[in-house]
Amino acid sequence: MTLSSAHPLVDGRTTRSPLVRALRGDRPERTPVWFMRQAGRSLPEYRELRVGTAMLDACLNPAMASEITLQPVRRHGVDAAVFFSDIVVPVKLAGVGVEIVAGRGPVLESPIRSASDVLALRPIDPAALDPIREAVALTVAELGETPLIGFAGAPYTLASYLVEGGPSKDQGRARAMMYADPHAWAALLNWCADVSGEFLKAQVEAGASAVQLFDSWVGSLSRRDYQRRVAPHSARALSHLRGIADADDRHVPKIHFGLGGGEFLDVMRDVGADAVGVDWRIPLDEASRRLGGTTPLQGNIDSALLAAPWSTLRSHVDEVLDRGLAAPAHVVNLGHGVPPETDPDVLTRIVRVVHGEL
Ligand code: CP3
């Protein structure tokens, strides 16, 4: 399986984009910037469009998902779009009962707690991902030279939702299963890896020029548990892109982001990532040192400063840019997603600062 001749990295539309260049280890004239969760609740045009449509229905409506993906690109002039979807979309498409409850997050109809619950999970039918392919294709046709970033949840974060049944404080039940029933745990993480891997593959085949694997809950793990019981499954998720995204000039760069993963950034890179996303807890120069100075970094404006006076935020952004120079390449982002109450004009101003226009 290879990328089609109409893929933006094959026909060359996004090959020279600042984002793709930086993720491949280069320093383009303009430092690229995008924001995790840029498509969503901080934008009035998003809220308006979403009235009367449930979150997962919006994700499975190709025209709507595409329009929401494009909104922040038009408004902020960011260097990439991130596909509007959710980490639980492929879980739902694999037949698991899940909903996204506003203000709470994904909630499971029946949590996966035993080996027999894990055995009952079915693989995802590739045809179920058609609405995703369609939404990506519509979006890429509008984006021109701006790359689309596809994404998926990493197996640990997905499994945490499946076992806990919803958001949880420290993933206690999931981590208990890891020790109480290591075989069921491994089978569950493999299932999650395959579901996320197929979700990534569908997005890349339909035109995404980069991908990000989100491991939002790894902060609850020790380095040892991450290394032994989680990382091999994250590698398996990314391995679904093998063969379609290997050749040098067509290589689809992979970003690996983990919230609270500062103690094992190297392990996160070594699952097959080209770049590592860093949260706000570790300065980029220190993160680069921990990675041996050879890995492109993404990050790490502290979202808490988005509401601070502009002069405070501005010096923080300048410091992030400065520390980012320690890495071979830098993609500016937040240390985590855009909080819903963020003033969107502040995000636009950050883009202008990073682009040297302000
Ligand atoms: O702009 C983007 O980044 C693209 C879209 C995107 C969404 N979810 C849309 C969304 C992405 C990349 C995600 C990933 C995601 N979803 C993660 C990993 C990233 C992270 O933030 O840590 C996780 C853990 C989820 C699960 C999830 N979905 C949560 C915790 C929530 C928040 C619940 C709430 O309402 O506070 C969601 C819902 C969700 N996903 C929304 C959006 C725009 C809000 C739903 C709405 O607008 O009604």
Coordinates of C-alpha atoms and ligand atoms in Angstrom, one line a residue:
M1 CA 0.0 0.0 0.0
T2 CA 1.4 3.4 -1.0
L3 CA 0.0 6.9 -0.9
S4 CA -2.1 7.8 -4.0
S5 CA -0.7 10.2 -6.6
A6 CA -3.2 12.8 -5.4
H7 CA -1.9 12.8 -1.8
P8 CA -0.6 16.3 -0.8
L9 CA 2.9 14.8 0.1
V10 CA 3.0 13.1 -3.3
D11 CA 1.8 15.9 -5.6
G12 CA 4.0 18.2 -3.4
R13 CA 1.3 20.6 -2.1
T14 CA 2.4 20.3 1.5
T15 CA 6.0 18.9 1.1
R16 CA 7.6 22.3 1.6
S17 CA 5.1 23.5 4.3
P18 CA 6.8 24.8 7.5
L19 CA 5.1 22.1 9.5
V20 CA 6.2 19.2 7.4
R21 CA 9.7 20.6 7.1
A22 CA 10.1 21.2 10.9
L23 CA 8.8 17.7 11.7
R24 CA 11.4 16.3 9.4
G25 CA 14.1 18.1 11.4
D26 CA 14.5 21.3 9.4
R27 CA 14.2 25.0 10.4
P28 CA 12.0 26.8 7.9
E29 CA 12.1 30.6 7.7
R30 CA 8.7 30.7 9.4
T31 CA 8.4 28.7 12.7
P32 CA 5.2 26.7 12.4
V33 CA 2.4 26.9 15.0
W34 CA -0.9 25.1 15.6
F35 CA -2.9 24.4 18.7
M36 CA -4.1 21.2 20.1
R37 CA -8.0 21.4 20.4
Q38 CA -7.9 24.5 18.1
A39 CA -11.1 23.2 16.4
G40 CA -13.8 23.5 19.0
R41 CA -15.3 25.2 21.9
S42 CA -13.3 28.4 22.1
L43 CA -14.8 29.5 18.7
P44 CA -18.2 31.1 18.4
E45 CA -18.6 29.9 14.8
Y46 CA -18.0 26.3 16.1
R47 CA -20.6 26.7 18.8
E48 CA -23.1 28.0 16.3
L49 CA -22.6 25.2 13.9
R50 CA -22.9 22.5 16.6
V51 CA -26.3 23.7 18.0
G52 CA -28.6 20.7 18.0
T53 CA -26.0 18.1 16.9
A54 CA -24.4 15.7 19.4
M55 CA -20.6 15.6 19.4
L56 CA -20.2 12.1 17.8
D57 CA -22.8 12.9 15.2
A58 CA -20.9 16.0 14.3
C59 CA -17.7 13.8 13.9
L60 CA -19.5 11.4 11.6
N61 CA -21.0 14.1 9.4
P62 CA -18.3 14.7 6.8
A63 CA -19.4 18.2 5.7
M64 CA -19.7 19.4 9.3
A65 CA -16.4 17.8 10.5
S66 CA -14.6 19.3 7.5
E67 CA -16.1 22.8 8.1
I68 CA -15.1 22.7 11.8
T69 CA -11.6 21.6 10.9
L70 CA -11.2 24.6 8.6
Q71 CA -12.6 27.2 10.9
P72 CA -9.5 27.8 13.0
V73 CA -7.2 27.8 10.0
R74 CA -9.2 30.6 8.4
R75 CA -9.4 32.5 11.7
H76 CA -5.9 32.2 13.1
G77 CA -3.7 31.5 10.1
V78 CA -2.2 28.5 11.8
D79 CA 0.3 26.3 9.9
A80 CA -1.8 23.2 10.1
A81 CA -5.4 22.0 10.5
V82 CA -6.1 19.3 13.0
F83 CA -8.8 16.9 11.9
F84 CA -12.0 17.5 13.9
S85 CA -12.9 14.1 15.4
D86 CA -12.3 12.4 18.8
I87 CA -10.2 9.6 20.1
V88 CA -13.3 7.5 20.8
V89 CA -14.7 7.8 17.2
P90 CA -13.1 4.6 16.0
V91 CA -14.1 2.9 19.2
K92 CA -17.7 3.7 18.4
L93 CA -17.2 2.7 14.7
A94 CA -16.0 -0.7 16.0
G95 CA -19.4 -1.2 17.6
V96 CA -18.7 -0.2 21.3
G97 CA -21.4 1.8 23.0
V98 CA -19.9 5.2 23.8
E99 CA -21.1 8.8 24.0
I100 CA -19.4 12.1 24.6
V101 CA -21.1 13.9 27.4
A102 CA -20.7 17.7 27.3
G103 CA -18.4 19.0 30.1
R104 CA -17.4 15.4 31.1
G105 CA -16.0 13.5 28.1
P106 CA -16.4 10.0 26.8
V107 CA -18.7 7.7 28.7
L108 CA -19.1 4.0 28.0
E109 CA -22.4 2.1 28.0
S110 CA -20.7 -0.9 29.7
P111 CA -17.1 -0.6 30.8
I112 CA -14.5 -3.3 29.9
R113 CA -13.5 -4.9 33.2
S114 CA -12.8 -8.6 32.6
A115 CA -11.0 -10.9 30.2
S116 CA -14.3 -12.0 28.7
D117 CA -15.3 -8.3 28.1
V118 CA -12.0 -7.9 26.2
L119 CA -12.6 -11.1 24.2
A120 CA -16.0 -9.8 23.1
L121 CA -14.4 -6.7 21.4
R122 CA -14.6 -7.0 17.6
P123 CA -12.0 -5.6 15.2
I124 CA -13.0 -2.5 13.3
D125 CA -14.4 -3.0 9.8
P126 CA -12.4 -0.7 7.5
A127 CA -15.6 0.3 5.6
A128 CA -16.9 1.8 8.9
L129 CA -14.2 4.5 8.5
D130 CA -15.7 5.8 5.2
P131 CA -17.2 9.0 6.8
I132 CA -13.7 9.7 8.2
R133 CA -12.1 9.3 4.7
E134 CA -14.8 11.5 3.2
A135 CA -14.3 14.3 5.8
V136 CA -10.5 14.2 5.3
A137 CA -10.8 14.3 1.5
L138 CA -13.2 17.3 1.6
T139 CA -10.9 19.1 4.0
V140 CA -7.7 18.5 2.2
A141 CA -9.3 19.7 -1.1
E142 CA -9.9 23.1 0.7
L143 CA -6.6 23.4 2.5
G144 CA -4.2 23.8 -0.5
E145 CA -0.7 24.0 0.9
T146 CA -1.7 23.9 4.5
P147 CA -1.2 20.4 5.9
L148 CA -3.9 18.4 7.7
I149 CA -2.8 16.6 10.9
G150 CA -4.6 13.4 11.5
F151 CA -4.6 11.9 15.0
A152 CA -5.6 9.1 17.2
G153 CA -5.7 8.3 20.9
A154 CA -2.8 6.1 22.1
P155 CA -3.8 2.7 23.4
Y156 CA -3.3 3.5 27.1
T157 CA -5.5 6.6 27.0
L158 CA -8.2 4.7 25.1
A159 CA -8.0 1.7 27.3
S160 CA -8.3 4.0 30.4
Y161 CA -11.7 5.2 29.1
L162 CA -12.8 1.7 28.3
V163 CA -11.9 0.3 31.7
E164 CA -12.9 3.2 33.8
G165 CA -16.1 3.8 31.8
G166 CA -15.4 7.5 31.7
P167 CA -12.9 10.1 32.7
S168 CA -11.1 9.3 36.0
K169 CA -8.6 11.0 38.3
D170 CA -5.7 8.6 38.2
Q171 CA -6.8 5.7 36.0
G172 CA -6.8 3.4 39.1
R173 CA -9.0 0.7 37.7
A174 CA -7.1 0.6 34.4
R175 CA -3.7 0.3 36.2
A176 CA -5.1 -2.3 38.6
M177 CA -6.1 -4.5 35.5
M178 CA -2.5 -4.1 34.2
Y179 CA -1.3 -6.1 37.2
A180 CA -4.3 -8.2 38.1
D181 CA -4.7 -9.6 34.6
P182 CA -1.7 -8.8 32.4
H183 CA -2.9 -11.0 29.6
A184 CA -6.3 -9.3 29.4
W185 CA -4.5 -6.0 29.6
A186 CA -2.2 -6.8 26.7
A187 CA -5.1 -8.0 24.6
L188 CA -7.1 -4.9 25.4
L189 CA -4.2 -2.6 24.5
N190 CA -3.6 -4.5 21.3
W191 CA -7.3 -4.0 20.4
C192 CA -7.0 -0.3 21.1
A193 CA -3.8 -0.1 19.1
D194 CA -5.4 -1.7 16.1
V195 CA -8.5 0.5 16.3
S196 CA -6.4 3.7 16.6
G197 CA -4.0 2.4 13.9
E198 CA -6.8 1.9 11.4
F199 CA -8.2 5.3 12.2
L200 CA -4.7 6.9 11.5
K201 CA -4.3 4.9 8.3
A202 CA -7.7 6.0 7.0
Q203 CA -6.8 9.7 7.7
V204 CA -3.4 9.4 6.0
E205 CA -4.7 7.6 2.9
A206 CA -7.4 10.2 2.5
G207 CA -4.8 13.0 2.6
A208 CA -3.4 13.8 6.1
S209 CA 0.2 15.0 5.8
A210 CA 1.2 14.3 9.4
V211 CA -0.2 12.5 12.4
Q212 CA -0.3 12.9 16.1
L213 CA -0.8 10.1 18.7
F214 CA -2.3 11.6 21.9
D215 CA -1.5 9.8 25.1
S216 CA -3.3 12.2 27.5
W217 CA -3.2 10.0 30.6
V218 CA 0.4 8.6 30.6
G219 CA 1.2 11.0 33.5
S220 CA -0.3 8.4 35.8
L221 CA 2.4 5.8 34.9
S222 CA 5.9 5.1 36.1
R223 CA 8.7 5.0 33.5
R224 CA 9.0 1.3 34.0
D225 CA 5.3 0.5 33.5
Y226 CA 5.2 2.8 30.5
Q227 CA 8.2 1.1 29.0
R228 CA 7.0 -2.5 29.6
R229 CA 3.3 -2.5 29.5
V230 CA 2.3 0.4 27.3
A231 CA 4.9 1.6 24.8
P232 CA 4.9 -1.7 22.8
H233 CA 1.2 -1.1 22.1
S234 CA 1.8 2.5 21.1
A235 CA 4.4 1.2 18.6
R236 CA 1.8 -1.2 17.3
A237 CA -0.7 1.6 16.7
L238 CA 1.9 3.5 14.7
S239 CA 3.0 0.4 12.8
H240 CA -0.3 0.5 10.9
L241 CA 1.2 3.3 8.9
R242 CA 4.2 1.1 7.9
G243 CA 4.6 0.8 4.2
I244 CA 2.3 3.7 3.3
A245 CA 4.5 6.3 4.9
D246 CA 8.1 5.2 4.7
A247 CA 9.8 6.5 1.6
D248 CA 11.9 9.6 2.3
D249 CA 10.2 12.3 0.4
R250 CA 6.7 10.9 1.2
H251 CA 7.3 10.1 4.8
V252 CA 4.3 11.1 6.9
P253 CA 5.8 12.6 10.1
K254 CA 4.5 11.3 13.4
I255 CA 4.2 13.4 16.5
H256 CA 3.8 11.6 19.9
F257 CA 2.3 13.7 22.6
G258 CA 1.9 12.6 26.2
L259 CA 0.6 14.7 29.0
G260 CA 2.9 14.2 32.0
G261 CA 5.3 12.0 30.0
G262 CA 8.4 14.1 30.9
E263 CA 10.1 11.1 32.6
F264 CA 10.0 9.0 29.5
L265 CA 10.2 11.3 26.5
D266 CA 12.9 9.0 25.0
V267 CA 10.7 5.9 25.2
M268 CA 7.8 7.9 23.6
R269 CA 10.1 8.8 20.7
D270 CA 11.3 5.3 20.3
V271 CA 7.9 3.8 19.6
G272 CA 8.4 5.2 16.1
A273 CA 7.8 9.0 16.4
D274 CA 9.6 11.6 14.4
A275 CA 8.8 14.4 16.9
V276 CA 7.8 14.6 20.5
G277 CA 5.1 16.9 22.0
V278 CA 6.1 18.3 25.4
D279 CA 3.6 19.6 28.0
W280 CA 4.2 22.7 30.0
R281 CA 6.0 21.0 32.9
I282 CA 9.4 20.8 31.3
P283 CA 11.2 23.6 29.4
L284 CA 12.0 22.7 25.8
D285 CA 15.8 23.0 26.3
E286 CA 15.6 20.5 29.1
A287 CA 13.3 18.2 27.1
S288 CA 15.8 18.4 24.2
R289 CA 18.6 17.5 26.5
R290 CA 16.7 14.4 27.8
L291 CA 16.2 13.4 24.1
G292 CA 19.9 13.7 23.2
G293 CA 19.4 16.9 21.2
T294 CA 18.4 15.1 18.0
T295 CA 14.6 15.1 18.1
P296 CA 12.2 17.8 16.7
L297 CA 10.0 19.1 19.5
Q298 CA 6.5 20.4 19.7
G299 CA 5.2 22.7 22.4
N300 CA 4.9 24.1 25.0
I301 CA 3.0 27.3 25.8
D302 CA 1.3 26.9 29.2
S303 CA -2.5 27.2 28.6
A304 CA -2.8 28.7 32.0
L305 CA -1.1 31.9 30.7
L306 CA -3.7 32.4 27.9
A307 CA -5.8 34.4 30.3
A308 CA -2.8 36.4 31.7
P309 CA -2.1 40.0 30.7
W310 CA -0.7 40.2 27.2
S311 CA 2.8 41.3 28.3
T312 CA 3.1 38.3 30.6
L313 CA 1.9 35.9 27.9
R314 CA 4.1 37.6 25.3
S315 CA 7.3 37.1 27.3
H316 CA 6.3 33.5 28.0
V317 CA 5.9 32.9 24.2
D318 CA 9.2 34.5 23.6
E319 CA 10.8 32.3 26.2
V320 CA 9.3 29.2 24.6
L321 CA 10.6 30.2 21.2
D322 CA 14.0 30.9 22.7
R323 CA 14.3 27.5 24.5
G324 CA 13.0 25.8 21.4
L325 CA 16.2 26.8 19.7
A326 CA 17.9 24.1 21.7
A327 CA 16.1 21.4 19.6
P328 CA 17.0 20.7 16.0
A329 CA 13.5 21.8 15.0
H330 CA 10.5 23.3 16.7
V331 CA 6.7 23.3 16.1
V332 CA 5.0 25.8 18.5
N333 CA 1.9 24.5 20.3
L334 CA 0.4 24.6 23.7
G335 CA 1.4 22.3 26.5
H336 CA -2.1 20.8 26.3
G337 CA -5.4 21.7 24.5
V338 CA -7.0 25.1 24.1
P339 CA -9.3 25.6 27.2
P340 CA -12.9 26.3 26.1
E341 CA -13.0 29.7 27.8
T342 CA -10.0 31.0 25.8
D343 CA -10.4 34.3 24.0
P344 CA -9.8 33.3 20.3
D345 CA -8.1 36.7 19.6
V346 CA -5.3 35.7 22.0
L347 CA -4.6 32.6 19.9
T348 CA -4.5 34.7 16.7
R349 CA -2.0 37.1 18.4
I350 CA 0.2 34.2 19.4
V351 CA 0.3 33.0 15.8
R352 CA 1.4 36.5 14.7
V353 CA 4.2 36.6 17.3
V354 CA 5.5 33.2 16.3
H355 CA 5.4 34.3 12.6
G356 CA 7.4 37.4 13.5
E357 CA 4.5 39.7 12.6
L358 CA 4.0 41.2 16.0
Ligands
CP3_1 O1 -9.0 20.7 17.6 C1 -8.7 19.5 17.8 O2 -7.7 19.2 18.5 C2 -9.3 18.4 17.0 C3 -10.3 17.7 17.7 C4 -10.2 16.9 18.9 C5 -11.2 16.6 19.8 N1 -10.9 15.7 20.7 C6 -12.6 17.3 19.7 C7 -13.4 17.4 20.9 C8 -9.1 16.1 19.4 C9 -7.7 16.0 18.8 C10 -9.5 15.4 20.5 C11 -8.7 14.4 21.2 C12 -9.2 13.9 22.5 N2 -10.4 13.6 22.9 C13 -8.3 13.6 23.6 C14 -6.8 13.7 23.5 C15 -6.3 15.1 23.7 C16 -6.5 15.8 25.0 O3 -7.2 16.8 25.0 O4 -6.0 15.3 26.0 C17 -9.0 13.1 24.7 C18 -8.5 12.7 26.0 C19 -10.4 13.1 24.2 C20 -11.6 12.7 25.0 C21 -12.5 13.8 25.2 N3 -13.4 14.3 24.2 C22 -12.6 14.7 26.3 C23 -11.8 14.6 27.6 C24 -13.6 15.7 26.0 C25 -13.9 16.9 26.8 C26 -15.3 16.9 27.4 C27 -15.8 18.2 27.7 O5 -16.8 18.6 27.1 O6 -15.2 18.9 28.5 C28 -14.0 15.4 24.7 C29 -15.0 16.2 23.9 C30 -14.5 16.9 22.7 N4 -13.6 16.4 21.8 C31 -14.9 18.2 22.4 C32 -14.2 18.5 21.2 C33 -14.3 19.8 20.4 C34 -15.9 19.1 23.1 C35 -17.3 18.6 22.8 C36 -18.2 19.7 22.5 O7 -17.9 20.7 21.9 O8 -19.4 19.5 22.8

